[in-house]
Short mmCIF file of C-alpha atoms in Angstrom, two decimals:
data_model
loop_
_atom_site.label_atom_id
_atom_site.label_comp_id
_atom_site.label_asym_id
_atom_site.label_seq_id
_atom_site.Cartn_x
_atom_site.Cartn_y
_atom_site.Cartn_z
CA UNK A 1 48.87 86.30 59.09
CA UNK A 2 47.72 89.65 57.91
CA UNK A 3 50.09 92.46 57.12
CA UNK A 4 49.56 96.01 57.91
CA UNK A 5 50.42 99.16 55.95
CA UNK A 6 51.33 101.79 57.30
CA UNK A 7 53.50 104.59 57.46
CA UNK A 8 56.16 105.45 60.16
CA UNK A 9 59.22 108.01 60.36
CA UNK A 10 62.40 108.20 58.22
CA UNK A 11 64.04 106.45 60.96
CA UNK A 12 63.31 103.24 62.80
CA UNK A 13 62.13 104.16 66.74
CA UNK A 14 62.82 102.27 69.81
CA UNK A 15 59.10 102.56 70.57
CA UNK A 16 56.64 102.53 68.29
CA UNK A 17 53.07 103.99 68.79
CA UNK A 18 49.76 104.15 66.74
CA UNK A 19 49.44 102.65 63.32
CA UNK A 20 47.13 103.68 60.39
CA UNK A 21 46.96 102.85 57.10
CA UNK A 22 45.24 99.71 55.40
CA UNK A 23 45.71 95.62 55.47
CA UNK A 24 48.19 95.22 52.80
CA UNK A 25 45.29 92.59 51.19
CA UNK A 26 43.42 95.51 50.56
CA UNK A 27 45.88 97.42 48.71
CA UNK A 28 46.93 94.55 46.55
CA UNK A 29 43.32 93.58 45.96
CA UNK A 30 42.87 97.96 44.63
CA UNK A 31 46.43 97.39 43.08
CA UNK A 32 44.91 94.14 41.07
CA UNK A 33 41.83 96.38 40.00
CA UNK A 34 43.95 99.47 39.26
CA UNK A 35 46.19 97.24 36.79
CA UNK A 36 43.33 95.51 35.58
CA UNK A 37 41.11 99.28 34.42
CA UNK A 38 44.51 100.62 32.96
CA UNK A 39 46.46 98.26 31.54
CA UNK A 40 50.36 99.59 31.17
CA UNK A 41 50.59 101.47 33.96
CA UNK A 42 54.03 101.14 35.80
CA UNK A 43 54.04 100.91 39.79
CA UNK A 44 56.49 100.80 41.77
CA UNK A 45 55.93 100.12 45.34
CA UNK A 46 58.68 100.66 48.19
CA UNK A 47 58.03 99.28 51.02
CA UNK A 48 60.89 99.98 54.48
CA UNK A 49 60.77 98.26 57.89
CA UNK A 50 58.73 95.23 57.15
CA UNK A 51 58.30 95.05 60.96
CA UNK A 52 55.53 93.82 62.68
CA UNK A 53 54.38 96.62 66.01
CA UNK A 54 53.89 94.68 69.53
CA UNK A 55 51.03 95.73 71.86
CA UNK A 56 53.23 97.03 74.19
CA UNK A 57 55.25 99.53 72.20
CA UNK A 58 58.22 99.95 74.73
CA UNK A 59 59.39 96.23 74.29
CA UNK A 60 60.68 97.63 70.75
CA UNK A 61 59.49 96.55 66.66
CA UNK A 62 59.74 92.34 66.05
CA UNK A 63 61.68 91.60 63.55
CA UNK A 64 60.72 88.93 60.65
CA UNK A 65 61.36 85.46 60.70
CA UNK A 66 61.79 83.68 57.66
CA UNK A 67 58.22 81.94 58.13
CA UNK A 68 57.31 85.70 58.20
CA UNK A 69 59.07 87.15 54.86
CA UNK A 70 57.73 83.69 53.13
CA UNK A 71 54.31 84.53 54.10
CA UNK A 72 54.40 87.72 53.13
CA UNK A 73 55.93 87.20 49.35
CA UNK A 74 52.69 84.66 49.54
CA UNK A 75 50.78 87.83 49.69
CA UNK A 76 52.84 89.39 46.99
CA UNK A 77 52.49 87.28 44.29
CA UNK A 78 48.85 87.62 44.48
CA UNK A 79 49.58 90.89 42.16
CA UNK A 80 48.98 90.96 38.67
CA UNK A 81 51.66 92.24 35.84
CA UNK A 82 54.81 91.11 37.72
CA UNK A 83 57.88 92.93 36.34
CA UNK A 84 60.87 89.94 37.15
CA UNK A 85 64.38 89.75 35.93
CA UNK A 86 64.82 93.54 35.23
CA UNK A 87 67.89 94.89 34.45
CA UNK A 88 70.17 95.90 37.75
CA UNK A 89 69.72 99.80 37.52
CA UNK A 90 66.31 99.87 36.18
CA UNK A 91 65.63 103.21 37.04
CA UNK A 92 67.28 104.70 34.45
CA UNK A 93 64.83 102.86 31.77
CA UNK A 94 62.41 104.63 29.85
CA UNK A 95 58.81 103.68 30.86
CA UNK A 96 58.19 101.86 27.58
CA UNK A 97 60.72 99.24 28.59
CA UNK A 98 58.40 98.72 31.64
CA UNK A 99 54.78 99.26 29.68
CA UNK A 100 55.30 96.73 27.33
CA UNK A 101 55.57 94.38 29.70
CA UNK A 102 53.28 91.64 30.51
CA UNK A 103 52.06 91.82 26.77
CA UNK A 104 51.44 95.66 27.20
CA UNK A 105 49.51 95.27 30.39
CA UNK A 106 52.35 97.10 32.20
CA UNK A 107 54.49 95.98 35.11
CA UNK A 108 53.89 96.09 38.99
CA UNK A 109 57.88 96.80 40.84
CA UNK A 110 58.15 95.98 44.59
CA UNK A 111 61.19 97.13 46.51
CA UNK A 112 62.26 96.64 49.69
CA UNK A 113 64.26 98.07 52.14
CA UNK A 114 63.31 96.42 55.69
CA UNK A 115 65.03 94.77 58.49
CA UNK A 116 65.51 91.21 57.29
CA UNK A 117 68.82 90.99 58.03
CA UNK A 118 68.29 87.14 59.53
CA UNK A 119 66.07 86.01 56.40
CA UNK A 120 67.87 84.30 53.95
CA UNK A 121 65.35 85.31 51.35
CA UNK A 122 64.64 89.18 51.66
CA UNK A 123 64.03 89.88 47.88
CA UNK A 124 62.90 87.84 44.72
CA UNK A 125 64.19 89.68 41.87
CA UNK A 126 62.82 87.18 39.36
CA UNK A 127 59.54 87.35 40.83
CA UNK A 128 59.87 91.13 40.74
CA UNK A 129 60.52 92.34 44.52
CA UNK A 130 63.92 94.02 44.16
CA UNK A 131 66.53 95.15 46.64
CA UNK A 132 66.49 98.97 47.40
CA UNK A 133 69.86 99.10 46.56
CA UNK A 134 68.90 98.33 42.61
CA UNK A 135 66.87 101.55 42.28
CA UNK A 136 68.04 105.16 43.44
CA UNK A 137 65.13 107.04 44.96
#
């Protein structure tokens, strides 16, 4: 399955129209080189909805199935510099607790805040994709 990145409203529409943006392969394979030129950089990538758009837009978003959210952490942990097992509240950390990381090479944060309410798996904090809820934005 490939995953599209894009970016929609503040709130989640009954129908959804248009999507631009990038296959999310693409931005971890620039995310990989990124790390890789400048090592210690922090990122921290939210991600919200993690819904996938139908063809017919009125029918409304489809929600993940587990088979879904498992395939996509696939994709995930293709990412270099994985920040797991961070403190809860890690956003009050100074950035050297997150450059050192990885033997200085920095540290790569995904958090989520989709609609996987019927997943049983919708974060991996030891494999560094955090809950929204551990991070004030």
């Amino acid at each position: 399955m490939r995953f599209w990145v894009t970016h929609l409203n503040d709130e989640l529409a009954e129908v959804i129209v248009g999507n631009t943006g990038k296959w999310l392969e693409d931005v971890l394979t620039e995310m990989n080189r990124f790390t890789k030129e400048n090592p210690g950089e922090i990122i921290f990538f939210r991600m919200n909805y993690l819904i996938d758009l139908r063809k017919v837009p009125s029918l409304g978003p489809i929600y993940w199935t587990q088979d879904i959210v498992d395939d996509f952490f696939t994709h995930l942990k293709t990412l270099n510099n994985w920040c797991g097992d961070l403190e809860k509240g890690f956003h009050n950390q100074k950035a050297s607790y997150f450059m050192d990381r990885n033997d200085g090479a920095g540290c790569v944060i995904f958090v989520l805040d989709g609609h996987l309410n019927d997943v049983k798996t919708s974060t991996a904090p030891t494999d560094g994709i955090y809950p929204a809820s551990q991070m004030n934005f």
